[in-house]
C-alpha cells in the first residue's frame, strides 16, 4: 500500500518541526502576531501539528466544529487567512515538502476558510 505523506515525511516529530518553524514566522508578522498574544505557543504547536498530521494522512484530530469554536472569538478576516496560507506554503516548501504535496495540504486547509474566517 502507498505510504501516506505523514509517513513519508517522518511522522509527528517531523511535522512538529515544520509547524514550529511556521509559528516562528507567524510571530514575526506584525499583522498575525497580535492574534497569539495570549496563546500558549507550546500547546498551540502541539495542536496544530496534530491537525496538519491528519491532513497528511496521519491520525484524525480536529473536527470542523472544533475548528470553528477555536477561531470564532478571534474575528479573523480574509486578508489574515491569506497571509497564514502564504506563510504555511513557504514553510512547507522550505522544509522540502514536494510542490504537489504542498498543494494537496493547502487545498484542504483552504476548504475550511469559511469556518475560520468570521469577519
Ligand atoms: C489556515 C487555517 C487554520 C487552521 C487549519 C488552524 C488550526 C488551528 C488549530 C488546530 C488550533 C488549536 C485549536 C485548539 O486548541 O482547540 C488553532 C488555534 C488558534 N488559531 Fe488557528 N488555524 C487556522 C487559521 C488561523 C488564522 C488565519 C489565525 C489568525 C490569523 C489563527 C489563529 C489562531 C489562534 C490565535 C489560536 C489559539 C487560540 C487560543 O489561544 O486558544 N488561526 N488553529
PDB file of N, CA, C and O and ligand atoms in Angstrom, residues 23 32 35-36 38-40 43-44 47-48 51 62 67 70-71 73-74 76 80-81 84-85 88 109 116, ligand 1:
ATOM      1  N   UNK A  23       5.211  28.782  13.091  1.00  0.00           N
ATOM      2  CA  UNK A  23       4.830  29.777  14.103  1.00  0.00           C
ATOM      3  C   UNK A  23       5.937  30.797  14.376  1.00  0.00           C
ATOM      4  O   UNK A  23       5.636  31.935  14.724  1.00  0.00           O
ATOM      5  N   UNK A  32      -0.122  39.245  12.027  1.00  0.00           N
ATOM      6  CA  UNK A  32      -0.586  37.975  12.605  1.00  0.00           C
ATOM      7  C   UNK A  32      -0.235  37.807  14.087  1.00  0.00           C
ATOM      8  O   UNK A  32      -1.004  37.205  14.843  1.00  0.00           O
ATOM      9  N   UNK A  35      -2.775  38.181  17.222  1.00  0.00           N
ATOM     10  CA  UNK A  35      -3.785  37.145  17.489  1.00  0.00           C
ATOM     11  C   UNK A  35      -3.283  36.170  18.558  1.00  0.00           C
ATOM     12  O   UNK A  35      -4.072  35.536  19.242  1.00  0.00           O
ATOM     13  N   UNK A  36      -1.976  35.999  18.633  1.00  0.00           N
ATOM     14  CA  UNK A  36      -1.404  34.961  19.505  1.00  0.00           C
ATOM     15  C   UNK A  36      -0.863  35.521  20.812  1.00  0.00           C
ATOM     16  O   UNK A  36      -0.157  34.834  21.543  1.00  0.00           O
ATOM     17  N   UNK A  38      -2.107  36.024  23.696  1.00  0.00           N
ATOM     18  CA  UNK A  38      -2.438  35.304  24.934  1.00  0.00           C
ATOM     19  C   UNK A  38      -2.350  33.790  24.774  1.00  0.00           C
ATOM     20  O   UNK A  38      -2.881  33.044  25.592  1.00  0.00           O
ATOM     21  N   UNK A  39      -1.724  33.343  23.688  1.00  0.00           N
ATOM     22  CA  UNK A  39      -1.721  31.904  23.401  1.00  0.00           C
ATOM     23  C   UNK A  39      -0.475  31.232  23.957  1.00  0.00           C
ATOM     24  O   UNK A  39       0.625  31.777  23.841  1.00  0.00           O
ATOM     25  N   UNK A  40      -0.674  30.072  24.551  1.00  0.00           N
ATOM     26  CA  UNK A  40       0.440  29.227  24.995  1.00  0.00           C
ATOM     27  C   UNK A  40       0.994  28.539  23.742  1.00  0.00           C
ATOM     28  O   UNK A  40       0.385  27.617  23.195  1.00  0.00           O
ATOM     29  N   UNK A  43       1.570  24.629  23.425  1.00  0.00           N
ATOM     30  CA  UNK A  43       0.310  23.907  23.273  1.00  0.00           C
ATOM     31  C   UNK A  43      -0.217  24.096  21.840  1.00  0.00           C
ATOM     32  O   UNK A  43      -0.711  23.166  21.205  1.00  0.00           O
ATOM     33  N   UNK A  44      -0.101  25.323  21.355  1.00  0.00           N
ATOM     34  CA  UNK A  44      -0.567  25.634  20.010  1.00  0.00           C
ATOM     35  C   UNK A  44       0.179  24.800  18.962  1.00  0.00           C
ATOM     36  O   UNK A  44      -0.415  24.268  18.037  1.00  0.00           O
ATOM     37  N   UNK A  47      -1.162  21.288  19.060  1.00  0.00           N
ATOM     38  CA  UNK A  47      -2.487  21.139  18.445  1.00  0.00           C
ATOM     39  C   UNK A  47      -2.419  21.247  16.930  1.00  0.00           C
ATOM     40  O   UNK A  47      -3.017  20.452  16.204  1.00  0.00           O
ATOM     41  N   UNK A  48      -1.679  22.258  16.464  1.00  0.00           N
ATOM     42  CA  UNK A  48      -1.603  22.454  15.011  1.00  0.00           C
ATOM     43  C   UNK A  48      -0.857  21.282  14.355  1.00  0.00           C
ATOM     44  O   UNK A  48      -1.201  20.879  13.252  1.00  0.00           O
ATOM     45  N   UNK A  51      -3.324  18.610  13.848  1.00  0.00           N
ATOM     46  CA  UNK A  51      -4.230  18.903  12.737  1.00  0.00           C
ATOM     47  C   UNK A  51      -3.542  18.673  11.382  1.00  0.00           C
ATOM     48  O   UNK A  51      -4.080  17.975  10.518  1.00  0.00           O
ATOM     49  N   UNK A  62      -8.861  17.249  14.579  1.00  0.00           N
ATOM     50  CA  UNK A  62      -9.916  18.238  14.841  1.00  0.00           C
ATOM     51  C   UNK A  62     -11.080  18.159  13.852  1.00  0.00           C
ATOM     52  O   UNK A  62     -10.883  18.104  12.637  1.00  0.00           O
ATOM     53  N   UNK A  67     -12.782  23.402  15.097  1.00  0.00           N
ATOM     54  CA  UNK A  67     -12.008  24.500  14.496  1.00  0.00           C
ATOM     55  C   UNK A  67     -12.811  25.790  14.523  1.00  0.00           C
ATOM     56  O   UNK A  67     -12.289  26.864  14.789  1.00  0.00           O
ATOM     57  N   UNK A  70     -12.784  27.223  18.038  1.00  0.00           N
ATOM     58  CA  UNK A  70     -11.490  27.782  18.444  1.00  0.00           C
ATOM     59  C   UNK A  70     -11.209  29.145  17.823  1.00  0.00           C
ATOM     60  O   UNK A  70     -10.387  29.889  18.331  1.00  0.00           O
ATOM     61  N   UNK A  71     -11.821  29.455  16.697  1.00  0.00           N
ATOM     62  CA  UNK A  71     -11.476  30.692  15.976  1.00  0.00           C
ATOM     63  C   UNK A  71     -12.525  31.792  16.030  1.00  0.00           C
ATOM     64  O   UNK A  71     -12.241  32.934  15.706  1.00  0.00           O
ATOM     65  N   UNK A  73     -14.052  33.634  18.298  1.00  0.00           N
ATOM     66  CA  UNK A  73     -13.848  34.874  19.052  1.00  0.00           C
ATOM     67  C   UNK A  73     -12.738  35.733  18.470  1.00  0.00           C
ATOM     68  O   UNK A  73     -12.587  36.901  18.833  1.00  0.00           O
ATOM     69  N   UNK A  74     -11.927  35.164  17.583  1.00  0.00           N
ATOM     70  CA  UNK A  74     -10.767  35.900  17.054  1.00  0.00           C
ATOM     71  C   UNK A  74     -11.129  36.861  15.927  1.00  0.00           C
ATOM     72  O   UNK A  74     -10.350  37.728  15.576  1.00  0.00           O
ATOM     73  N   UNK A  76     -11.331  36.600  12.596  1.00  0.00           N
ATOM     74  CA  UNK A  76     -10.280  36.573  11.568  1.00  0.00           C
ATOM     75  C   UNK A  76     -10.848  37.014  10.216  1.00  0.00           C
ATOM     76  O   UNK A  76     -11.938  36.587   9.836  1.00  0.00           O
ATOM     77  N   UNK A  80      -5.973  38.145   6.600  1.00  0.00           N
ATOM     78  CA  UNK A  80      -5.106  37.442   7.545  1.00  0.00           C
ATOM     79  C   UNK A  80      -5.094  35.938   7.258  1.00  0.00           C
ATOM     80  O   UNK A  80      -4.060  35.281   7.389  1.00  0.00           O
ATOM     81  N   UNK A  81      -6.235  35.401   6.872  1.00  0.00           N
ATOM     82  CA  UNK A  81      -6.276  33.994   6.477  1.00  0.00           C
ATOM     83  C   UNK A  81      -5.318  33.764   5.305  1.00  0.00           C
ATOM     84  O   UNK A  81      -4.523  32.822   5.304  1.00  0.00           O
ATOM     85  N   UNK A  84      -1.752  33.694   6.411  1.00  0.00           N
ATOM     86  CA  UNK A  84      -1.408  32.415   7.052  1.00  0.00           C
ATOM     87  C   UNK A  84      -1.148  31.341   5.991  1.00  0.00           C
ATOM     88  O   UNK A  84      -0.184  30.575   6.079  1.00  0.00           O
ATOM     89  N   UNK A  85      -1.986  31.300   4.965  1.00  0.00           N
ATOM     90  CA  UNK A  85      -1.796  30.316   3.892  1.00  0.00           C
ATOM     91  C   UNK A  85      -0.446  30.539   3.194  1.00  0.00           C
ATOM     92  O   UNK A  85       0.281  29.582   2.886  1.00  0.00           O
ATOM     93  N   UNK A  88       2.359  29.434   5.517  1.00  0.00           N
ATOM     94  CA  UNK A  88       2.354  27.968   5.601  1.00  0.00           C
ATOM     95  C   UNK A  88       2.960  27.349   4.336  1.00  0.00           C
ATOM     96  O   UNK A  88       3.776  26.422   4.403  1.00  0.00           O
ATOM     97  N   UNK A 109      -6.773  22.902   3.530  1.00  0.00           N
ATOM     98  CA  UNK A 109      -6.886  23.997   4.500  1.00  0.00           C
ATOM     99  C   UNK A 109      -7.793  25.089   3.951  1.00  0.00           C
ATOM    100  O   UNK A 109      -8.665  25.609   4.656  1.00  0.00           O
ATOM    101  N   UNK A 116     -13.256  29.346   9.495  1.00  0.00           N
ATOM    102  CA  UNK A 116     -12.228  30.046  10.286  1.00  0.00           C
ATOM    103  C   UNK A 116     -12.379  31.569  10.169  1.00  0.00           C
ATOM    104  O   UNK A 116     -12.242  32.298  11.143  1.00  0.00           O
TER     105      UNK A 116
HETATM  106  C1  LIG B   1      -5.384  28.381   7.867  1.00  0.00           C
HETATM  107  C2  LIG B   1      -6.186  27.583   8.507  1.00  0.00           C
HETATM  108  C3  LIG B   1      -6.096  27.387  10.005  1.00  0.00           C
HETATM  109  C4  LIG B   1      -6.051  26.190  10.636  1.00  0.00           C
HETATM  110  C5  LIG B   1      -6.089  24.827   9.994  1.00  0.00           C
HETATM  111  C6  LIG B   1      -5.971  26.448  12.059  1.00  0.00           C
HETATM  112  C7  LIG B   1      -5.904  25.480  13.048  1.00  0.00           C
HETATM  113  C8  LIG B   1      -5.904  25.721  14.389  1.00  0.00           C
HETATM  114  C9  LIG B   1      -5.914  24.715  15.426  1.00  0.00           C
HETATM  115  C10 LIG B   1      -5.906  23.196  15.186  1.00  0.00           C
HETATM  116  C11 LIG B   1      -5.943  25.344  16.620  1.00  0.00           C
HETATM  117  C12 LIG B   1      -5.953  24.709  18.013  1.00  0.00           C
HETATM  118  C13 LIG B   1      -7.374  24.601  18.472  1.00  0.00           C
HETATM  119  C14 LIG B   1      -7.489  24.299  19.956  1.00  0.00           C
HETATM  120  O1  LIG B   1      -6.512  24.401  20.698  1.00  0.00           O
HETATM  121  O2  LIG B   1      -8.610  23.967  20.368  1.00  0.00           O
HETATM  122  C15 LIG B   1      -5.953  26.769  16.342  1.00  0.00           C
HETATM  123  C16 LIG B   1      -5.978  27.764  17.293  1.00  0.00           C
HETATM  124  C17 LIG B   1      -5.742  29.102  17.015  1.00  0.00           C
HETATM  125  N1  LIG B   1      -5.702  29.685  15.780  1.00  0.00           N
HETATM  126 FE1  LIG B   1      -5.865  28.753  14.045  1.00  0.00          FE
HETATM  127  N2  LIG B   1      -5.967  27.798  12.259  1.00  0.00           N
HETATM  128  C18 LIG B   1      -6.027  28.398  11.023  1.00  0.00           C
HETATM  129  C19 LIG B   1      -6.047  29.739  10.746  1.00  0.00           C
HETATM  130  C20 LIG B   1      -5.832  30.722  11.675  1.00  0.00           C
HETATM  131  C21 LIG B   1      -5.677  32.119  11.374  1.00  0.00           C
HETATM  132  C22 LIG B   1      -5.790  32.728   9.958  1.00  0.00           C
HETATM  133  C23 LIG B   1      -5.438  32.738  12.554  1.00  0.00           C
HETATM  134  C24 LIG B   1      -5.162  34.193  12.838  1.00  0.00           C
HETATM  135  C25 LIG B   1      -4.575  34.982  11.987  1.00  0.00           C
HETATM  136  C26 LIG B   1      -5.476  31.729  13.606  1.00  0.00           C
HETATM  137  C27 LIG B   1      -5.301  31.964  14.941  1.00  0.00           C
HETATM  138  C28 LIG B   1      -5.419  31.027  15.934  1.00  0.00           C
HETATM  139  C29 LIG B   1      -5.241  31.323  17.354  1.00  0.00           C
HETATM  140  C30 LIG B   1      -4.888  32.684  17.964  1.00  0.00           C
HETATM  141  C31 LIG B   1      -5.461  30.128  18.030  1.00  0.00           C
HETATM  142  C32 LIG B   1      -5.308  29.861  19.532  1.00  0.00           C
HETATM  143  C33 LIG B   1      -6.487  30.261  20.306  1.00  0.00           C
HETATM  144  C34 LIG B   1      -6.154  30.050  21.782  1.00  0.00           C
HETATM  145  O3  LIG B   1      -5.232  30.714  22.282  1.00  0.00           O
HETATM  146  O4  LIG B   1      -6.792  29.203  22.386  1.00  0.00           O
HETATM  147  N3  LIG B   1      -5.716  30.508  13.038  1.00  0.00           N
HETATM  148  N4  LIG B   1      -5.922  26.969  14.995  1.00  0.00           N
END
